[in-house]
XYZ file of C-alpha atoms in Angstrom:
563
model
C 14.136 3.251 41.713
C 15.461 6.098 43.825
C 15.895 4.156 47.067
C 17.192 0.599 47.000
C 17.463 -0.194 50.705
C 15.737 0.467 54.020
C 17.735 0.417 57.243
C 15.458 0.184 60.255
C 16.418 0.467 63.878
C 15.073 -2.306 66.049
C 15.491 -0.231 69.193
C 12.248 1.536 70.021
C 10.551 0.794 66.682
C 9.956 -2.968 66.626
C 8.572 -4.160 69.912
C 7.508 -7.476 68.354
C 7.371 -9.029 64.912
C 3.648 -8.297 64.447
C 2.653 -6.766 61.117
C 6.227 -5.970 60.120
C 6.801 -9.359 58.473
C 4.194 -8.808 55.763
C 5.569 -5.327 55.097
C 9.115 -6.676 54.831
C 8.021 -9.312 52.339
C 6.408 -6.548 50.295
C 9.618 -4.502 50.492
C 11.768 -7.388 49.293
C 9.318 -8.227 46.506
C 9.856 -4.693 45.183
C 13.554 -5.506 44.703
C 14.777 -3.484 47.679
C 17.115 -4.582 50.460
C 16.191 -4.647 54.153
C 18.731 -4.034 56.890
C 18.096 -4.396 60.621
C 20.154 -2.137 62.901
C 20.146 -2.651 66.644
C 22.101 -2.256 69.861
C 21.042 -5.751 70.920
C 23.144 -8.879 70.815
C 22.575 -11.396 68.029
C 21.424 -14.045 70.498
C 18.546 -11.842 71.646
C 17.109 -11.124 68.214
C 15.086 -14.322 67.526
C 12.850 -13.452 70.492
C 11.945 -10.095 68.918
C 12.299 -10.899 65.182
C 11.877 -14.648 64.642
C 12.282 -14.315 60.841
C 15.713 -12.757 60.504
C 15.917 -14.239 57.001
C 13.740 -11.325 55.847
C 16.761 -9.075 56.288
C 19.715 -8.977 53.911
C 21.982 -7.940 56.769
C 21.666 -7.477 60.519
C 23.844 -4.816 62.140
C 24.010 -5.707 65.834
C 25.689 -4.436 68.994
C 25.223 -0.812 67.929
C 27.216 -1.283 64.721
C 29.973 -3.574 65.982
C 28.763 -6.860 64.461
C 27.431 -7.756 60.987
C 25.327 -10.862 60.395
C 24.062 -12.186 57.043
C 21.066 -14.436 57.799
C 20.971 -16.081 54.357
C 24.595 -17.196 54.695
C 24.482 -17.659 58.464
C 27.737 -15.764 58.703
C 28.769 -13.108 61.200
C 31.649 -10.654 61.378
C 32.905 -8.517 64.251
C 34.034 -5.108 62.982
C 36.097 -4.290 66.081
C 38.112 -6.108 68.710
C 35.985 -6.937 71.780
C 35.969 -4.713 74.831
C 38.850 -6.040 77.009
C 37.957 -8.821 79.411
C 39.662 -6.818 82.151
C 36.907 -4.227 81.796
C 34.199 -6.884 82.250
C 35.881 -8.284 85.362
C 36.296 -4.847 86.927
C 32.680 -3.927 86.102
C 31.349 -7.150 87.649
C 33.181 -6.332 90.840
C 31.131 -3.140 91.008
C 27.784 -4.611 89.843
C 27.978 -8.423 90.010
C 24.464 -9.289 88.836
C 23.714 -7.108 85.780
C 26.671 -7.312 83.368
C 26.457 -9.114 80.020
C 28.926 -9.494 77.174
C 28.278 -9.577 73.483
C 30.785 -10.374 70.742
C 32.209 -6.871 71.102
C 30.119 -4.791 73.531
C 29.502 -4.961 77.263
C 25.972 -4.290 78.585
C 24.337 -3.264 81.831
C 21.160 -1.543 82.981
C 20.966 2.175 82.195
C 20.635 2.920 85.918
C 24.156 1.479 86.368
C 25.750 3.684 83.700
C 27.817 5.505 86.332
C 29.588 2.216 87.024
C 30.470 1.963 83.326
C 31.966 5.442 83.346
C 33.866 4.901 86.580
C 35.317 1.617 85.320
C 36.445 3.213 82.058
C 38.160 5.988 84.024
C 39.701 3.581 86.511
C 41.268 1.376 83.815
C 42.211 4.251 81.506
C 40.472 2.695 78.523
C 39.174 4.440 75.409
C 35.570 3.257 75.220
C 32.266 4.830 74.210
C 29.098 4.649 76.311
C 25.692 4.463 74.566
C 22.177 4.420 75.947
C 19.401 2.403 74.348
C 16.094 2.161 76.162
C 16.772 0.600 79.562
C 20.269 -0.535 78.587
C 23.686 1.088 78.603
C 26.577 -0.419 76.685
C 30.291 0.140 76.307
C 31.882 -0.299 72.866
C 35.308 0.423 71.325
C 35.924 3.858 69.775
C 34.469 4.416 66.302
C 31.585 1.994 66.806
C 28.112 3.326 66.049
C 25.133 2.398 63.936
C 26.176 4.657 61.071
C 29.625 3.075 60.808
C 28.076 -0.388 60.905
C 25.598 0.566 58.183
C 28.429 1.846 55.985
C 30.241 -1.496 56.240
C 27.046 -3.404 55.503
C 26.354 -1.290 52.424
C 29.847 -1.966 51.091
C 29.201 -5.689 51.392
C 25.952 -5.241 49.423
C 27.503 -3.037 46.727
C 25.433 0.009 47.746
C 26.271 3.514 48.936
C 24.504 5.720 51.523
C 22.867 7.666 48.682
C 20.487 4.761 47.993
C 19.328 4.247 51.589
C 16.346 5.321 53.683
C 16.802 4.930 57.451
C 14.218 5.071 60.220
C 14.820 5.279 63.953
C 13.621 6.614 67.276
C 16.333 6.403 69.951
C 19.378 8.457 70.936
C 21.766 5.917 69.400
C 20.065 6.317 65.988
C 21.617 9.719 65.161
C 24.577 8.250 63.265
C 22.238 5.857 61.431
C 20.113 8.714 60.105
C 23.183 10.811 59.281
C 24.609 8.020 57.131
C 21.474 7.830 54.951
C 20.236 9.890 52.021
C 16.738 10.051 53.512
C 16.384 10.088 57.304
C 13.005 9.288 58.887
C 11.831 9.250 62.510
C 8.750 7.503 63.879
C 6.068 9.583 65.571
C 7.204 8.689 69.106
C 10.918 9.247 68.453
C 13.000 11.499 70.679
C 12.589 15.208 69.803
C 16.310 15.538 68.979
C 15.999 12.747 66.414
C 12.898 14.289 64.851
C 14.856 17.499 64.288
C 17.473 15.573 62.306
C 14.931 13.615 60.234
C 13.682 14.673 56.810
C 10.169 13.805 57.941
C 8.287 12.033 60.732
C 5.815 9.202 60.209
C 2.232 9.497 61.360
C 2.403 6.114 63.104
C 4.296 5.269 66.256
C 6.951 2.579 66.621
C 6.240 -0.462 64.412
C 3.220 1.213 62.770
C 5.521 4.014 61.574
C 7.918 1.500 60.004
C 5.066 -0.270 58.188
C 3.783 3.115 56.991
C 7.206 4.026 55.592
C 7.577 0.675 53.818
C 4.172 1.053 52.170
C 5.020 4.558 50.906
C 8.438 3.444 49.732
C 6.994 0.544 47.729
C 4.058 2.565 46.405
C 5.872 5.538 44.884
C 9.518 5.489 46.000
C 8.641 8.368 48.399
C 7.884 10.592 45.402
C 4.771 11.956 47.126
C 7.060 13.287 49.844
C 9.772 14.513 47.476
C 8.919 18.178 48.030
C 9.837 17.953 51.688
C 12.663 15.454 51.633
C 15.929 17.443 51.523
C 17.627 15.791 48.556
C 21.317 16.486 48.243
C 20.949 19.183 45.585
C 23.718 19.931 43.098
C 24.755 23.516 42.564
C 24.529 25.077 39.097
C 25.491 28.582 40.208
C 24.196 31.653 42.049
C 21.528 34.070 40.880
C 21.726 37.850 41.057
C 20.677 37.876 44.710
C 23.400 35.392 45.620
C 20.961 32.499 46.183
C 21.991 29.021 45.111
C 20.401 27.624 41.945
C 20.412 23.819 42.037
C 19.195 20.658 40.386
C 18.180 17.548 42.342
C 20.796 14.843 42.651
C 18.322 12.312 41.284
C 15.999 12.434 38.309
C 17.144 15.298 36.064
C 19.290 15.399 32.928
C 21.460 18.459 32.315
C 22.863 19.819 29.051
C 25.915 22.107 29.080
C 26.454 23.846 25.733
C 28.644 26.598 24.377
C 31.320 27.363 21.795
C 34.842 26.032 22.031
C 37.000 28.151 24.326
C 33.991 29.813 25.958
C 34.207 28.018 29.298
C 31.919 25.081 28.508
C 34.377 22.383 29.570
C 35.470 24.375 32.603
C 31.863 24.648 33.753
C 31.259 20.914 33.247
C 34.440 20.114 35.162
C 33.261 22.302 38.049
C 29.934 20.443 38.130
C 31.884 17.178 38.205
C 33.973 18.465 41.119
C 30.827 19.258 43.086
C 29.488 15.772 42.373
C 32.645 14.206 43.741
C 32.678 16.533 46.739
C 29.257 15.186 47.740
C 30.546 11.614 47.339
C 28.488 10.757 44.269
C 30.097 8.288 41.869
C 30.560 9.685 38.338
C 31.279 7.842 35.107
C 32.676 10.109 32.377
C 32.380 8.897 28.785
C 34.944 10.550 26.533
C 34.353 9.756 22.819
C 37.431 11.545 21.425
C 39.915 11.299 24.297
C 40.243 15.023 25.032
C 38.854 15.014 28.581
C 41.535 15.789 31.178
C 40.638 13.837 34.329
C 41.347 14.809 37.907
C 44.336 13.155 39.529
C 42.018 10.962 41.636
C 40.105 9.598 38.636
C 40.697 6.237 36.972
C 40.943 6.148 33.158
C 40.082 3.100 31.082
C 41.021 3.001 27.406
C 43.333 5.081 25.239
C 43.931 5.916 21.580
C 45.754 2.609 21.262
C 43.378 0.363 23.199
C 39.602 0.445 23.474
C 38.063 -0.459 26.834
C 35.713 -3.396 27.326
C 32.272 -2.986 28.862
C 33.074 -5.670 31.433
C 36.107 -3.642 32.548
C 33.947 -0.560 33.045
C 31.384 -2.400 35.185
C 34.118 -4.120 37.204
C 35.818 -0.788 37.935
C 32.550 0.857 39.004
C 31.834 -1.995 41.429
C 33.941 -0.064 43.948
C 31.788 2.944 45.011
C 34.912 5.047 45.578
C 36.092 4.763 41.950
C 35.607 7.854 39.776
C 35.894 6.604 36.216
C 36.735 8.064 32.804
C 35.971 5.796 29.827
C 38.137 6.834 26.864
C 36.633 5.705 23.557
C 39.333 7.203 21.310
C 40.578 3.693 20.531
C 37.290 2.830 18.797
C 36.644 3.627 15.140
C 33.747 6.069 14.632
C 31.468 3.359 13.224
C 32.225 1.175 16.299
C 31.257 3.779 18.876
C 27.425 3.589 18.521
C 27.387 -0.163 19.085
C 29.786 0.088 22.016
C 27.848 2.935 23.636
C 24.595 0.959 23.262
C 26.144 -2.029 25.027
C 27.713 0.212 27.667
C 24.524 2.124 28.488
C 22.577 -1.124 28.722
C 25.134 -2.466 31.210
C 25.135 0.800 33.177
C 21.319 0.766 33.345
C 21.385 -2.755 34.776
C 24.040 -1.747 37.304
C 22.008 1.292 38.334
C 18.940 -0.886 38.825
C 20.952 -3.181 41.077
C 23.125 -0.679 42.997
C 21.976 2.838 42.089
C 25.431 3.595 40.718
C 27.115 5.270 38.960
C 25.118 8.159 40.325
C 25.835 10.434 37.337
C 26.983 9.761 33.783
C 28.887 12.575 32.063
C 29.134 12.399 28.250
C 31.848 14.827 27.192
C 31.058 15.454 23.521
C 27.665 13.782 23.162
C 27.417 14.827 19.504
C 30.138 12.298 18.617
C 28.071 9.386 19.934
C 24.635 10.547 18.867
C 24.878 13.071 16.016
C 21.827 14.860 14.660
C 20.203 13.780 11.410
C 21.168 10.119 11.663
C 19.271 7.093 12.853
C 19.069 6.909 16.630
C 21.305 3.860 16.704
C 22.394 2.980 20.231
C 20.486 5.946 21.667
C 19.497 5.358 25.313
C 15.717 5.251 25.673
C 15.959 6.766 29.155
C 18.892 8.700 30.541
C 18.442 9.873 34.132
C 21.152 11.687 36.117
C 23.179 12.408 32.980
C 25.251 15.468 32.054
C 25.629 16.029 28.303
C 28.421 18.386 27.226
C 28.205 19.688 23.637
C 29.325 22.620 21.532
C 26.171 23.129 19.441
C 22.869 21.555 20.589
C 21.779 21.372 16.957
C 24.477 18.755 16.339
C 22.903 16.285 18.789
C 20.166 13.765 18.021
C 16.774 15.237 18.849
C 15.459 12.211 20.808
C 18.360 12.747 23.213
C 17.720 16.486 23.553
C 14.075 15.823 24.403
C 15.231 14.099 27.580
C 17.035 17.215 28.842
C 15.426 18.884 31.867
C 17.875 21.763 32.384
C 20.100 23.427 29.793
C 23.095 25.580 30.756
C 24.518 27.852 28.058
C 28.093 28.988 28.698
C 30.262 31.581 26.990
C 29.613 34.473 24.598
C 26.092 34.810 23.164
C 24.425 32.224 25.444
C 20.971 33.292 24.220
C 22.015 32.177 20.753
C 23.047 28.800 22.176
C 19.672 28.419 23.863
C 18.027 29.471 20.625
C 19.821 26.622 18.840
C 18.485 24.224 21.452
C 14.953 25.609 21.187
C 15.076 25.211 17.405
C 16.235 21.605 17.720
C 13.386 20.930 20.152
C 10.805 22.787 18.021
C 10.198 25.147 20.915
C 9.874 28.894 21.056
C 13.190 30.549 21.819
C 13.141 31.339 25.552
C 12.660 35.017 26.273
C 15.455 36.787 28.100
C 16.417 40.401 28.592
C 20.014 39.516 29.260
C 22.897 40.703 27.136
C 24.223 38.344 24.495
C 27.870 39.137 24.188
C 29.452 38.801 27.600
C 32.291 36.325 27.723
C 31.530 35.143 31.258
C 27.767 34.884 30.966
C 26.006 31.671 31.955
C 22.285 31.071 31.422
C 20.274 28.217 32.919
C 16.991 27.242 31.226
C 14.743 24.954 33.273
C 12.968 23.402 30.295
C 10.766 20.902 32.127
C 9.580 23.503 34.629
C 8.980 26.088 31.910
C 10.979 28.767 33.731
C 12.681 31.649 31.923
C 16.465 31.473 31.731
C 18.377 32.685 34.757
C 21.717 34.412 34.609
C 24.147 32.598 36.881
C 27.395 33.449 38.558
C 29.426 30.254 38.603
C 31.508 29.200 41.616
C 35.168 28.825 40.631
C 36.591 25.341 40.267
C 39.384 24.030 42.435
C 42.216 25.149 40.154
C 40.689 28.591 39.736
C 40.164 28.916 43.494
C 43.824 28.131 44.100
C 44.861 30.773 41.563
C 42.638 33.359 43.182
C 43.521 32.527 46.759
C 46.874 34.310 46.881
C 45.486 37.408 45.185
C 42.540 37.634 47.552
C 44.564 37.130 50.714
C 47.879 38.858 50.039
C 47.749 40.393 46.548
C 46.599 43.804 45.393
C 42.993 43.974 44.222
C 43.573 47.426 42.745
C 40.251 49.037 41.844
C 38.538 46.149 43.632
C 39.983 47.185 47.003
C 37.479 47.848 49.776
C 37.356 51.533 50.732
C 36.239 52.632 54.197
C 34.889 56.131 53.441
C 32.526 56.517 56.418
C 29.062 58.170 56.608
C 30.278 61.568 55.360
C 32.629 60.155 52.737
C 35.632 61.885 54.305
C 37.801 58.791 54.774
C 39.823 56.929 52.162
C 41.088 53.811 53.940
C 41.802 51.142 51.315
C 41.977 47.446 52.082
C 43.836 46.016 49.078
C 43.237 42.378 50.101
C 41.591 40.254 52.776
C 44.565 40.381 55.130
C 44.604 44.171 55.208
C 40.786 44.245 55.439
C 40.841 42.063 58.557
C 43.483 44.342 60.109
C 41.351 47.424 59.394
C 38.275 45.707 60.841
C 39.906 46.015 64.251
C 41.194 49.563 63.800
C 38.455 51.525 62.021
C 36.253 53.687 64.255
C 32.898 52.300 65.404
C 30.756 54.817 63.475
C 32.471 53.989 60.171
C 32.342 50.263 60.851
C 28.598 50.265 61.551
C 27.858 52.548 58.587
C 29.288 50.052 56.109
C 27.951 47.053 58.053
C 24.324 48.239 58.087
C 24.487 49.237 54.409
C 25.568 45.694 53.463
C 28.827 46.934 51.946
C 30.989 44.073 53.244
C 28.889 41.246 51.793
C 28.450 43.220 48.550
C 32.243 43.571 48.175
C 32.813 39.883 48.877
C 30.096 38.829 46.437
C 30.931 41.090 43.506
C 34.707 41.527 43.814
C 35.877 38.297 45.450
C 32.983 36.321 43.880
C 32.566 34.239 47.015
C 28.794 33.836 47.335
C 28.887 31.454 50.291
C 30.997 33.797 52.412
C 28.887 36.750 51.232
C 25.723 35.057 52.509
C 27.382 34.400 55.866
C 28.515 38.017 56.186
C 25.108 39.279 55.040
C 23.453 37.392 57.903
C 25.757 39.229 60.337
C 24.990 42.579 58.690
C 21.290 42.047 59.363
C 21.837 41.500 63.093
C 21.318 45.167 63.982
C 21.193 44.382 67.696
C 24.810 43.197 67.777
C 27.339 45.496 69.465
C 30.044 46.762 67.137
C 32.733 44.690 68.858
C 30.666 41.529 68.425
C 29.916 42.145 64.737
C 33.613 42.896 64.083
C 34.607 39.620 65.703
C 32.031 37.637 63.723
C 32.918 39.159 60.342
C 36.637 38.760 60.900
C 36.147 35.200 62.190
C 34.080 34.176 59.152
C 36.772 35.434 56.768
C 39.634 33.948 58.781
C 37.928 30.554 58.948
C 37.206 30.370 55.214
C 40.625 31.583 54.062
C 42.707 30.141 56.931
C 43.901 33.555 58.077
C 45.386 34.009 61.543
C 42.460 34.374 63.957
């Protein structure tokens, strides 16, 4: 399953229990979790939702209180609003002040009294509006923060959650979820944030979402749900080429020393940056982990499967499983046991989000019995030198192949031969050291040539040269419309200085010809900044002073230059 939990806001979506109970029973029967998120106090909830036991967790008081109905346990996530605040507020409005475990409530029409009391006492409190109520809570309290704590208690991460809401205090709830949904009568601002809007209003919209979630895991809506895509590289036009974060298997192949491992490491960095949990399996012990990764096993001691699962129980752990301590004939049996355990964990928690096998040919070599071969991979990155060395049943599960290094068409040809497919046609050269080709096998698309974003270490090496070094022949030259000038900007610092000093005619000539974004894309190889500058270049209505300020500001922000 893609989504393992549904977090629904009570405020504005569930006016009464009604038909929601049957839908919730259907949701739980599918193996998914149900979470109720509300600004109300726990004591109020039985009147609106008599069967709280249908929910795995209730997040009350706008995220300040967690309640587990099955265990009949509750936990306050923050210290209560000071009693002095309640006393002072009751002096202003004696008849309409109520306290929860943490929050203080009043009618929305009395919100000015809340604000004045906060100012008078010099307290740091937040004010939220929910329907006809206004409430004061400690700083850092919101529905999204409460959901995050509830997910930790359930062993889930935000990547496995669908949330649905309608009110102003639901923004943080939707932001914390992989898939954000608004009911038909939600506030316009919330609809703008949502991935999609239900056809039904209020409770009918929640029931509609549950039915679609149980029926096909929202696959019918997949085309218009903005999944957190993972970057493979940039095409010739500078557009991002991505794979979905869920569902696909990727193969990275190329000769030793050709950049294969560097590319795979960059993909891993982007996974971690988006807060996905990776599990790297290293059959020979030659994978060099990041400093924030945990390594289990060594050449002297083999890891145990139970240790791997225990380590991954913490969603923040980024794990490397070193199998060098196992004898070659022991590895197939261990990997079979490990993948079975990981599949069960994924079914229960959705994690680890991606499995990276660095040297898949060592675990599942070609030409041998498919002993221990996973029947279904899913969200797996296979890193190999020669695709022909890998078991064919494994290769048939690959959706996207990335060939890295010299002669990438030959690498893809090796894969095509192993898959009994026609070698993919490409007009690209075959001998460039830095060439990367991506073949979308499942989609049947021709290979694309990619420009790969530099990894963290490479970015750090380049940073000094871009900002203060000498780019030599890569310097930007302001030559003007007649080509009479020869003003060279040897790095970004000098370029930003010249931006302010070059005459308006020369500035606009290069701006409207797209020269600035072209230089940044092809010389500095910074596609994201190039796209930002290109958008400014296409704003022909901007005065020269305004376009100068925007271009200089974009560069200064990205490279931390003095503004």
